[in-house]
mmCIF file of C-alpha atoms in Angstrom:
data_model
loop_
_atom_site.group_PDB
_atom_site.id
_atom_site.type_symbol
_atom_site.label_atom_id
_atom_site.label_comp_id
_atom_site.label_asym_id
_atom_site.label_seq_id
_atom_site.Cartn_x
_atom_site.Cartn_y
_atom_site.Cartn_z
ATOM 1 C CA MET A 141 -20.534 4.072 31.033
ATOM 2 C CA ASP A 142 -17.837 6.232 32.987
ATOM 3 C CA ARG A 143 -15.870 8.339 30.836
ATOM 4 C CA ASP A 144 -12.005 7.176 30.702
ATOM 5 C CA GLN A 145 -9.765 9.924 29.032
ATOM 6 C CA GLY A 146 -7.164 7.280 28.293
ATOM 7 C CA THR A 147 -3.189 7.437 28.704
ATOM 8 C CA ALA A 148 -1.286 10.706 28.678
ATOM 9 C CA GLU A 149 0.027 9.846 25.295
ATOM 10 C CA GLY A 150 -2.845 8.062 23.702
ATOM 11 C CA PRO A 151 -2.848 5.530 20.877
ATOM 12 C CA VAL A 152 -1.991 8.246 18.262
ATOM 13 C CA ALA A 153 0.884 10.903 18.875
ATOM 14 C CA TYR A 154 3.258 13.242 16.800
ATOM 15 C CA ASP A 155 6.041 10.994 15.532
ATOM 16 C CA ALA A 156 9.130 13.179 15.297
ATOM 17 C CA ILE A 157 10.707 10.919 12.841
ATOM 18 C CA LEU A 158 7.834 10.631 10.674
ATOM 19 C CA GLY A 159 7.039 14.314 10.968
ATOM 20 C CA GLY A 160 3.254 13.639 11.503
ATOM 21 C CA PRO A 161 0.799 11.626 13.514
ATOM 22 C CA ALA A 162 1.305 7.891 14.119
ATOM 23 C CA ARG A 163 0.030 5.112 16.253
ATOM 24 C CA THR A 164 1.967 4.665 19.575
ATOM 25 C CA GLY A 165 2.934 1.487 21.275
ATOM 26 C CA THR A 166 4.912 -1.631 20.718
ATOM 27 C CA LEU A 167 5.149 -3.179 17.124
ATOM 28 C CA SER A 168 2.518 -5.913 18.428
ATOM 29 C CA ASP A 169 0.367 -2.943 19.061
ATOM 30 C CA LYS A 170 0.952 -1.229 15.823
ATOM 31 C CA ALA A 171 0.277 -4.535 14.082
ATOM 32 C CA ARG A 172 -3.465 -4.228 14.950
ATOM 33 C CA SER A 173 -6.113 -2.449 13.148
ATOM 34 C CA SER A 174 -7.018 1.013 14.183
ATOM 35 C CA TYR A 175 -10.618 0.000 13.770
ATOM 36 C CA ALA A 176 -10.256 -2.820 16.256
ATOM 37 C CA LEU A 177 -8.532 -0.756 18.742
ATOM 38 C CA ALA A 178 -11.055 2.183 18.303
ATOM 39 C CA ARG A 179 -13.902 -0.497 19.183
ATOM 40 C CA GLU A 180 -12.130 -1.649 22.341
ATOM 41 C CA ALA A 181 -11.651 2.005 23.396
ATOM 42 C CA LEU A 182 -15.263 2.399 23.026
ATOM 43 C CA ALA A 183 -15.955 -0.603 25.103
ATOM 44 C CA ALA A 184 -13.706 0.372 27.705
ATOM 45 C CA GLY A 185 -15.106 3.935 27.875
ATOM 46 C CA ARG A 186 -12.187 5.644 26.521
ATOM 47 C CA PHE A 187 -14.248 7.803 24.296
ATOM 48 C CA ASP A 188 -11.506 10.294 23.279
ATOM 49 C CA ASP A 189 -8.995 7.593 22.352
ATOM 50 C CA ALA A 190 -11.709 6.109 20.142
ATOM 51 C CA ALA A 191 -12.357 9.258 18.317
ATOM 52 C CA ASN A 192 -8.712 9.886 17.763
ATOM 53 C CA LEU A 193 -8.207 6.287 16.522
ATOM 54 C CA GLY A 194 -10.992 6.614 14.285
ATOM 55 C CA ARG A 195 -9.777 9.924 12.750
ATOM 56 C CA HIS A 196 -6.399 8.439 12.296
ATOM 57 C CA THR A 197 -7.833 5.785 9.959
ATOM 58 C CA VAL A 198 -8.260 8.878 7.535
ATOM 59 C CA GLU A 199 -4.450 9.581 7.623
ATOM 60 C CA GLU A 200 -3.685 5.790 7.242
ATOM 61 C CA ALA A 201 -5.788 5.829 4.141
ATOM 62 C CA ARG A 202 -4.889 9.234 2.729
ATOM 63 C CA GLU A 203 -1.843 8.028 0.784
ATOM 64 C CA ALA A 204 -3.662 5.289 -1.022
ATOM 65 C CA TYR A 205 -6.574 7.781 -1.930
ATOM 66 C CA GLU A 206 -4.113 10.516 -3.301
ATOM 67 C CA LEU A 207 -2.139 7.940 -5.285
ATOM 68 C CA TYR A 208 -5.082 6.131 -6.987
ATOM 69 C CA ARG A 209 -6.483 9.478 -7.820
ATOM 70 C CA ASP A 210 -3.337 10.483 -9.429
ATOM 71 C CA TRP A 211 -2.344 7.425 -11.167
ATOM 72 C CA ILE A 212 -5.596 6.918 -12.890
ATOM 73 C CA GLY A 213 -5.222 10.223 -14.925
ATOM 74 C CA GLN A 214 -1.316 9.667 -15.466
ATOM 75 C CA ILE A 215 -1.830 6.216 -16.910
ATOM 76 C CA ARG A 216 -4.424 7.621 -19.235
ATOM 77 C CA ASP A 217 -1.909 10.310 -20.456
ATOM 78 C CA TYR A 218 0.667 7.637 -20.815
ATOM 79 C CA LEU A 219 -1.424 5.464 -23.041
ATOM 80 C CA ILE A 220 -2.121 8.369 -25.388
ATOM 81 C CA GLU A 221 1.424 9.743 -25.215
ATOM 82 C CA TYR A 222 2.588 6.361 -26.599
ATOM 83 C CA GLY A 223 0.087 6.412 -29.476
ATOM 84 C CA VAL A 224 -2.863 4.539 -28.252
ATOM 85 C CA ALA A 225 -6.070 6.216 -29.712
ATOM 86 C CA ALA A 226 -8.120 8.247 -27.260
ATOM 87 C CA SER A 227 -11.222 6.483 -28.484
ATOM 88 C CA MET A 228 -9.736 3.170 -27.648
ATOM 89 C CA VAL A 229 -8.579 4.519 -24.005
ATOM 90 C CA SER A 230 -12.229 5.644 -23.551
ATOM 91 C CA GLU A 231 -13.697 2.538 -24.661
ATOM 92 C CA GLY A 232 -11.436 0.641 -22.210
ATOM 93 C CA GLU A 233 -12.517 2.992 -19.423
ATOM 94 C CA ALA A 234 -15.987 2.474 -20.266
ATOM 95 C CA ARG A 235 -15.918 -1.263 -19.841
ATOM 96 C CA LEU A 236 -14.151 -0.918 -16.431
ATOM 97 C CA ALA A 237 -16.570 1.747 -15.179
ATOM 98 C CA VAL A 238 -19.408 -0.961 -15.873
ATOM 99 C CA LEU A 239 -17.646 -3.408 -13.689
ATOM 100 C CA LEU A 240 -17.062 -0.938 -10.953
ATOM 101 C CA ARG A 241 -20.745 0.268 -10.774
ATOM 102 C CA ALA A 242 -22.655 -0.104 -7.389
ATOM 103 C CA PRO A 243 -25.396 -2.691 -7.250
ATOM 104 C CA ASP A 244 -27.799 -0.155 -7.558
ATOM 105 C CA GLY A 245 -26.268 1.256 -10.911
ATOM 106 C CA ARG A 246 -24.555 4.310 -9.466
ATOM 107 C CA ALA A 247 -21.124 5.065 -11.269
ATOM 108 C CA PHE A 248 -18.060 4.714 -9.052
ATOM 109 C CA ASP A 249 -16.513 8.075 -8.099
ATOM 110 C CA LEU A 250 -13.359 7.643 -6.014
ATOM 111 C CA ASP A 251 -13.433 11.525 -4.924
ATOM 112 C CA ALA A 252 -17.053 10.927 -3.604
ATOM 113 C CA GLY A 253 -16.104 7.702 -2.026
ATOM 114 C CA TRP A 254 -13.409 9.494 -0.063
ATOM 115 C CA ARG A 255 -15.441 12.487 0.931
ATOM 116 C CA ALA A 256 -18.287 10.032 2.240
ATOM 117 C CA TYR A 257 -15.842 8.088 4.125
ATOM 118 C CA ILE A 258 -14.471 11.301 5.869
ATOM 119 C CA GLU A 259 -17.991 12.423 6.665
ATOM 120 C CA ALA A 260 -18.698 8.948 8.068
ATOM 121 C CA ILE A 261 -15.622 8.974 10.347
ATOM 122 C CA GLU A 262 -16.468 12.541 11.580
ATOM 123 C CA ARG A 263 -20.042 11.284 12.456
ATOM 124 C CA PHE A 264 -18.361 8.321 14.404
ATOM 125 C CA ALA A 265 -16.171 10.791 16.202
ATOM 126 C CA THR A 266 -18.795 13.049 17.231
ATOM 127 C CA LEU A 267 -20.842 10.124 18.630
ATOM 128 C CA ALA A 268 -17.666 8.798 20.365
ATOM 129 C CA THR A 269 -16.743 11.983 22.164
ATOM 130 C CA LYS A 270 -20.467 12.164 23.292
ATOM 131 C CA GLY A 271 -20.074 8.780 24.978
ATOM 132 C CA ASP A 272 -22.410 6.955 22.781
ATOM 133 C CA ALA A 273 -20.637 3.674 22.354
ATOM 134 C CA GLU A 274 -23.410 1.931 20.653
ATOM 135 C CA ALA A 275 -24.192 4.167 18.247
ATOM 136 C CA ALA A 276 -20.421 5.030 17.560
ATOM 137 C CA THR A 277 -19.669 1.431 16.954
ATOM 138 C CA THR A 278 -22.424 1.239 14.283
ATOM 139 C CA ALA A 279 -20.943 4.346 12.637
ATOM 140 C CA LEU A 280 -17.402 3.099 12.522
ATOM 141 C CA ARG A 281 -18.617 0.000 10.676
ATOM 142 C CA GLU A 282 -20.388 2.081 8.359
ATOM 143 C CA ALA A 283 -17.304 4.442 7.726
ATOM 144 C CA TRP A 284 -15.043 1.253 7.449
ATOM 145 C CA ALA A 285 -17.473 -0.137 4.825
ATOM 146 C CA LEU A 286 -17.275 3.164 2.743
ATOM 147 C CA TRP A 287 -13.494 3.176 2.557
ATOM 148 C CA LEU A 288 -13.472 -0.522 1.857
ATOM 149 C CA ASP A 289 -15.523 0.036 -1.069
ATOM 150 C CA ALA A 290 -13.799 3.286 -2.273
ATOM 151 C CA HIS A 291 -10.392 1.870 -1.762
ATOM 152 C CA ASP A 292 -10.946 -1.375 -3.487
ATOM 153 C CA LYS A 293 -12.679 -0.015 -6.524
ATOM 154 C CA GLY A 294 -10.079 2.720 -6.639
ATOM 155 C CA CYS A 295 -7.367 -0.138 -6.678
ATOM 156 C CA ASP A 296 -9.204 -1.768 -9.438
ATOM 157 C CA GLN A 297 -9.531 1.227 -11.475
ATOM 158 C CA VAL A 298 -5.866 1.513 -11.129
ATOM 159 C CA GLY A 299 -5.663 -2.122 -12.062
ATOM 160 C CA GLY A 300 -7.845 -1.669 -14.851
ATOM 161 C CA MET A 301 -5.709 1.250 -16.528
ATOM 162 C CA LEU A 302 -2.583 -0.666 -16.153
ATOM 163 C CA ASP A 303 -4.276 -3.662 -18.076
ATOM 164 C CA LEU A 304 -5.031 -1.272 -20.789
ATOM 165 C CA VAL A 305 -1.233 -0.488 -20.994
ATOM 166 C CA VAL A 306 -0.318 -4.290 -21.195
ATOM 167 C CA GLU A 307 -3.068 -4.804 -23.765
ATOM 168 C CA HIS A 308 -2.212 -1.917 -26.180
ATOM 169 C CA LEU A 309 1.486 -1.434 -25.409
ATOM 170 C CA GLY A 310 2.815 -4.747 -24.140
ATOM 171 C CA GLU A 311 4.096 -5.610 -20.617
ATOM 172 C CA SER A 312 7.575 -4.352 -21.400
ATOM 173 C CA HIS A 313 5.837 -0.816 -20.616
ATOM 174 C CA VAL A 314 5.205 -1.792 -17.127
ATOM 175 C CA GLY A 315 8.572 -1.311 -15.374
ATOM 176 C CA PRO A 316 9.234 2.281 -17.243
ATOM 177 C CA LEU A 317 5.597 3.185 -16.671
ATOM 178 C CA TRP A 318 5.784 2.570 -12.828
ATOM 179 C CA ASP A 319 9.045 4.586 -12.721
ATOM 180 C CA ARG A 320 7.209 7.529 -14.385
ATOM 181 C CA LEU A 321 4.214 7.255 -11.845
ATOM 182 C CA MET A 322 6.667 7.034 -8.885
ATOM 183 C CA ALA A 323 9.065 9.824 -9.678
ATOM 184 C CA PRO A 324 7.880 11.950 -6.905
ATOM 185 C CA MET A 325 8.334 9.136 -4.519
ATOM 186 C CA TYR A 326 11.887 8.332 -5.832
ATOM 187 C CA ASP A 327 13.029 11.792 -4.945
ATOM 188 C CA PHE A 328 11.462 11.539 -1.379
ATOM 189 C CA TYR A 329 13.570 8.339 -1.037
ATOM 190 C CA ASP A 330 16.673 10.427 -1.111
ATOM 191 C CA ARG A 331 16.593 10.850 2.693
ATOM 192 C CA TYR A 332 17.100 7.115 3.007
ATOM 193 C CA ASP A 333 20.713 7.235 1.650
ATOM 194 C CA THR A 334 23.335 6.332 4.419
ATOM 195 C CA ASP A 335 25.589 8.788 3.134
ATOM 196 C CA SER A 336 22.946 11.585 4.368
ATOM 197 C CA ALA A 337 21.166 10.079 7.225
ATOM 198 C CA PRO A 338 21.935 7.598 9.997
ATOM 199 C CA TRP A 339 20.427 4.214 9.172
ATOM 200 C CA PRO A 340 18.693 3.626 12.624
ATOM 201 C CA ILE A 341 16.709 6.689 11.797
ATOM 202 C CA SER A 342 15.885 5.689 8.293
ATOM 203 C CA PHE A 343 15.092 2.191 9.426
ATOM 204 C CA GLN A 344 12.459 3.530 11.980
ATOM 205 C CA ARG A 345 10.880 5.911 9.268
ATOM 206 C CA ILE A 346 10.834 3.156 6.448
ATOM 207 C CA LEU A 347 9.134 0.721 9.086
ATOM 208 C CA THR A 348 6.548 3.300 10.432
ATOM 209 C CA VAL A 349 5.600 4.451 6.942
ATOM 210 C CA ALA A 350 5.071 0.887 6.023
ATOM 211 C CA ILE A 351 2.897 0.035 8.793
ATOM 212 C CA GLU A 352 0.804 3.029 8.580
ATOM 213 C CA ALA A 353 0.139 2.814 4.852
ATOM 214 C CA LEU A 354 -0.595 -0.872 4.753
ATOM 215 C CA ARG A 355 -3.217 -0.470 7.698
ATOM 216 C CA GLY A 356 -4.546 2.115 5.360
ATOM 217 C CA HIS A 357 -4.889 -0.328 2.458
ATOM 218 C CA LEU A 358 -7.018 -2.356 4.722
ATOM 219 C CA SER A 359 -4.576 -5.465 4.697
ATOM 220 C CA GLY A 360 -5.249 -8.635 6.664
ATOM 221 C CA PRO A 361 -8.198 -11.389 6.675
ATOM 222 C CA THR A 362 -10.702 -9.266 8.188
ATOM 223 C CA ARG A 363 -9.744 -6.387 5.633
ATOM 224 C CA GLU A 364 -9.346 -3.836 8.732
ATOM 225 C CA GLY A 365 -5.666 -3.285 8.442
ATOM 226 C CA ASP A 366 -4.154 -6.039 10.529
ATOM 227 C CA ILE A 367 -0.406 -6.664 9.768
ATOM 228 C CA GLU A 368 1.750 -9.599 10.974
ATOM 229 C CA ILE A 369 5.000 -8.225 12.294
ATOM 230 C CA THR A 370 7.908 -10.330 13.299
ATOM 231 C CA ASP A 371 10.991 -8.440 15.153
ATOM 232 C CA GLU A 372 14.036 -10.607 14.418
ATOM 233 C CA LYS A 373 17.649 -10.225 15.433
ATOM 234 C CA ASP A 374 18.585 -8.678 12.095
ATOM 235 C CA ARG A 375 15.320 -7.616 10.507
ATOM 236 C CA VAL A 376 11.742 -6.774 10.933
ATOM 237 C CA VAL A 377 9.272 -8.650 8.819
ATOM 238 C CA LEU A 378 5.874 -7.467 7.740
ATOM 239 C CA ARG A 379 3.463 -9.947 6.454
ATOM 240 C CA PHE A 380 -0.016 -9.383 4.825
ATOM 241 C CA ASP A 381 -2.603 -11.832 4.378
ATOM 242 C CA PRO A 382 -3.469 -10.500 2.169
ATOM 243 C CA CYS A 383 -2.177 -6.969 1.405
ATOM 244 C CA GLY A 384 -5.244 -4.894 0.643
ATOM 245 C CA SER A 385 -4.229 -3.849 -2.794
ATOM 246 C CA GLY A 386 -2.322 -6.162 -5.040
ATOM 247 C CA GLY A 387 -2.621 -9.203 -2.826
ATOM 248 C CA ARG A 388 -6.282 -8.825 -2.490
ATOM 249 C CA SER A 389 -6.878 -8.802 -6.424
ATOM 250 C CA MET A 390 -5.235 -12.375 -6.697
ATOM 251 C CA ARG A 391 -7.538 -14.274 -4.415
ATOM 252 C CA THR A 392 -11.241 -14.420 -3.332
ATOM 253 C CA ASP A 393 -11.631 -11.514 -1.017
ATOM 254 C CA PRO A 394 -12.101 -12.891 2.612
ATOM 255 C CA VAL A 395 -14.758 -10.216 3.276
ATOM 256 C CA THR A 396 -16.751 -9.389 0.266
ATOM 257 C CA GLY A 397 -16.312 -12.911 -1.406
ATOM 258 C CA GLU A 398 -15.291 -11.088 -4.813
ATOM 259 C CA ARG A 399 -13.482 -13.312 -7.083
ATOM 260 C CA PRO A 400 -9.650 -12.561 -7.938
ATOM 261 C CA ARG A 401 -9.265 -9.676 -10.607
ATOM 262 C CA MET A 402 -7.413 -11.995 -12.896
ATOM 263 C CA GLU A 403 -10.482 -14.039 -13.352
ATOM 264 C CA ALA A 404 -13.682 -13.008 -15.251
ATOM 265 C CA PRO A 405 -15.228 -10.636 -15.562
ATOM 266 C CA PHE A 406 -12.148 -8.264 -14.896
ATOM 267 C CA GLY A 407 -9.535 -10.513 -16.321
ATOM 268 C CA PHE A 408 -6.473 -8.554 -15.209
ATOM 269 C CA ARG A 409 -3.133 -9.735 -16.838
ATOM 270 C CA VAL A 410 -0.072 -10.781 -15.090
ATOM 271 C CA THR A 411 3.480 -10.973 -16.127
ATOM 272 C CA THR A 412 4.254 -13.590 -18.705
ATOM 273 C CA ARG A 413 7.651 -13.136 -18.711
ATOM 274 C CA ALA A 414 10.482 -12.912 -16.218
ATOM 275 C CA HIS A 415 11.765 -9.315 -15.857
ATOM 276 C CA PRO A 416 13.988 -7.722 -13.234
ATOM 277 C CA TRP A 417 11.170 -5.401 -12.261
ATOM 278 C CA SER A 418 9.127 -8.324 -11.456
ATOM 279 C CA TRP A 419 11.261 -10.231 -9.121
ATOM 280 C CA SER A 420 12.415 -12.190 -12.180
ATOM 281 C CA LYS A 421 9.173 -14.083 -12.097
ATOM 282 C CA LYS A 422 6.136 -14.739 -14.295
ATOM 283 C CA GLY A 423 2.637 -14.414 -12.601
ATOM 284 C CA ILE A 424 3.347 -11.211 -10.889
ATOM 285 C CA CYS A 425 0.311 -8.785 -10.629
ATOM 286 C CA VAL A 426 1.033 -5.728 -12.681
ATOM 287 C CA TYR A 427 -0.008 -3.340 -9.868
ATOM 288 C CA CYS A 428 2.504 -5.215 -7.497
ATOM 289 C CA VAL A 429 5.401 -4.285 -9.810
ATOM 290 C CA HIS A 430 5.499 -0.885 -8.255
ATOM 291 C CA CYS A 431 6.778 -2.300 -4.855
ATOM 292 C CA CYS A 432 9.644 -3.934 -6.855
ATOM 293 C CA GLN A 433 10.651 -0.648 -8.457
ATOM 294 C CA LEU A 434 10.168 1.487 -5.317
ATOM 295 C CA ASN A 435 11.375 -0.690 -2.539
ATOM 296 C CA MET A 436 14.174 -2.564 -4.499
ATOM 297 C CA ARG A 437 15.305 -1.617 -7.895
ATOM 298 C CA MET A 438 15.282 2.194 -7.432
ATOM 299 C CA PRO A 439 16.913 2.274 -4.099
ATOM 300 C CA ILE A 440 19.578 -0.020 -5.198
ATOM 301 C CA ALA A 441 20.271 1.863 -8.141
ATOM 302 C CA LYS A 442 20.669 5.111 -6.076
ATOM 303 C CA PHE A 443 22.145 3.887 -2.900
ATOM 304 C CA GLY A 444 23.403 0.202 -3.341
ATOM 305 C CA TYR A 445 20.618 -1.518 -1.286
ATOM 306 C CA PRO A 446 16.885 -1.981 -1.112
ATOM 307 C CA THR A 447 14.884 -0.256 1.531
ATOM 308 C CA ARG A 448 12.616 -3.140 1.740
ATOM 309 C CA VAL A 449 13.105 -6.664 0.454
ATOM 310 C CA VAL A 450 9.734 -7.679 -0.882
ATOM 311 C CA GLU A 451 8.859 -11.334 -1.539
ATOM 312 C CA PRO A 452 5.445 -11.374 -3.328
ATOM 313 C CA PRO A 453 2.906 -13.963 -3.961
ATOM 314 C CA THR A 454 2.405 -15.052 -7.519
ATOM 315 C CA TRP A 455 -0.446 -16.010 -9.877
ATOM 316 C CA PRO A 456 -1.981 -18.629 -10.185
ATOM 317 C CA GLU A 457 -0.870 -20.013 -6.828
ATOM 318 C CA ALA A 458 -2.281 -16.773 -4.990
ATOM 319 C CA ARG A 459 -5.623 -17.640 -5.802
ATOM 320 C CA ILE A 460 -5.758 -20.101 -2.770
ATOM 321 C CA GLY A 461 -3.648 -17.575 -0.576
ATOM 322 C CA GLY A 462 -0.234 -16.645 -0.227
ATOM 323 C CA LYS A 463 1.218 -13.833 1.960
ATOM 324 C CA CYS A 464 3.388 -10.961 0.900
ATOM 325 C CA SER A 465 6.264 -10.322 2.933
ATOM 326 C CA TRP A 466 8.142 -6.929 3.283
ATOM 327 C CA ILE A 467 11.583 -7.432 5.026
ATOM 328 C CA ILE A 468 13.538 -4.230 6.458
ATOM 329 C CA TYR A 469 17.040 -5.098 7.604
ATOM 330 C CA LYS A 470 18.479 -3.299 10.757
ATOM 331 C CA ASP A 471 21.523 -2.906 8.856
ATOM 332 C CA PRO A 472 21.309 -2.533 4.941
ATOM 333 C CA ARG A 473 24.599 -4.549 4.762
ATOM 334 C CA LEU A 474 23.009 -7.561 5.688
ATOM 335 C CA VAL A 475 20.676 -7.914 2.778
ATOM 336 C CA PRO A 476 21.471 -11.130 1.318
ATOM 337 C CA ASP A 477 22.902 -11.767 -2.380
ATOM 338 C CA ALA A 478 19.613 -13.373 -3.439
ATOM 339 C CA ALA A 479 17.821 -10.174 -2.799
ATOM 340 C CA TYR A 480 19.679 -8.501 -5.398
ATOM 341 C CA GLU A 481 19.832 -11.222 -7.918
ATOM 342 C CA ALA A 482 16.093 -11.352 -7.927
ATOM 343 C CA VAL A 483 15.875 -7.764 -9.392
ATOM 344 C CA GLY A 484 18.882 -8.261 -11.741
ATOM 345 C CA GLU A 485 21.492 -6.546 -9.591
ATOM 346 C CA MET A 486 24.597 -7.747 -7.725
ATOM 347 C CA LYS A 487 25.373 -6.995 -4.061
ATOM 348 C CA PRO A 488 27.921 -4.248 -3.968
ATOM 349 C CA SER A 489 31.051 -4.031 -1.769
ATOM 350 C CA ALA A 490 30.079 -0.766 -0.629
ATOM 351 C CA ILE A 491 26.845 1.147 -0.051
ATOM 352 C CA GLY A 492 25.681 4.859 -0.022
ATOM 353 C CA SER A 493 24.817 7.084 -3.125
ATOM 354 C CA ALA A 494 28.642 8.195 -3.444
ATOM 355 C CA ALA A 495 30.064 4.719 -3.768
ATOM 356 C CA THR A 496 27.131 3.602 -5.904
ATOM 357 C CA ARG A 497 27.690 6.731 -8.333
ATOM 358 C CA ALA A 498 31.234 5.862 -8.664
ATOM 359 C CA ARG A 499 30.667 2.290 -9.219
ATOM 360 C CA ARG A 500 28.321 2.986 -12.182
ATOM 361 C CA GLN A 501 30.696 5.629 -13.583
ATOM 362 C CA GLY A 502 33.291 3.007 -13.500
ATOM 363 C CA ARG A 503 31.110 0.861 -15.501
ATOM 364 C CA SER A 504 30.474 3.385 -18.354
#
């Protein structure tokens, strides 16, 4: 097959707003899995593009790996800090470890899974740059399978630790726990304040970060990172069918066939009461609560508007399907009253951190 070097820019390039590599092209292009585009590039003889797309899947996945790695230990620390005996925490972790074992009995190790995935991607990239399309296609599939396994079990490990919090401390701890786990991310969100940055730039960053990360979570019916993106007059809507983390845990996996994690043998709990941090709904996956806190409640408290309006699926309806939607408004003043009310807030007359601080100080 003749070698085609691809376009001058290529499918992955430095994004000045993001400050790092990101996929190029239209929103329709960006909605597609990087794995699928890499296979197409191989078939077309664009071997360098294929290698770059394969390597970019690592960047898409990196945040998920790093968060899971950190959260597992931090949730353990939270349990012990709030009085759960270390022996009880260890007992719960041991039960979870049994559920996460490989079919051959090997214990799950997130760090080892991540390293194996990176090594597999490099094998793919080497084969791609040599122009061996057939071998590279096989290697890419193997790398994807390694990340799928590591990602999903890592997510289940986080979910299992969260379930221990609900079991031993009660679901009232879920919102505050997520605030603690995501404190570094909350600080990062200061850049989205309309008082300090033009919203069009923040909008593009918020949109790009979401698309890149949700591909990395292996969203979509093929679990390769496909996203539905609709560009409307006043908003861009991202839909995940399912999202690869919380949404996946509430339905039979479309690829692996594994049962919802709310069912046996995992039996993860969902919210049994309506809380502001659960969109005032029962049946919210405890893992999914972080999307409510990070995208809605925290930015409303800081700036007076959500950065993304999230409409999650709920259990048990999600057992048979249900898309999660993330809505990013092109002007944050257009966010409807209902989005605020869902998380226990009222839409303010003025937005930005200064107006929000003044309003809250006036209430105190």
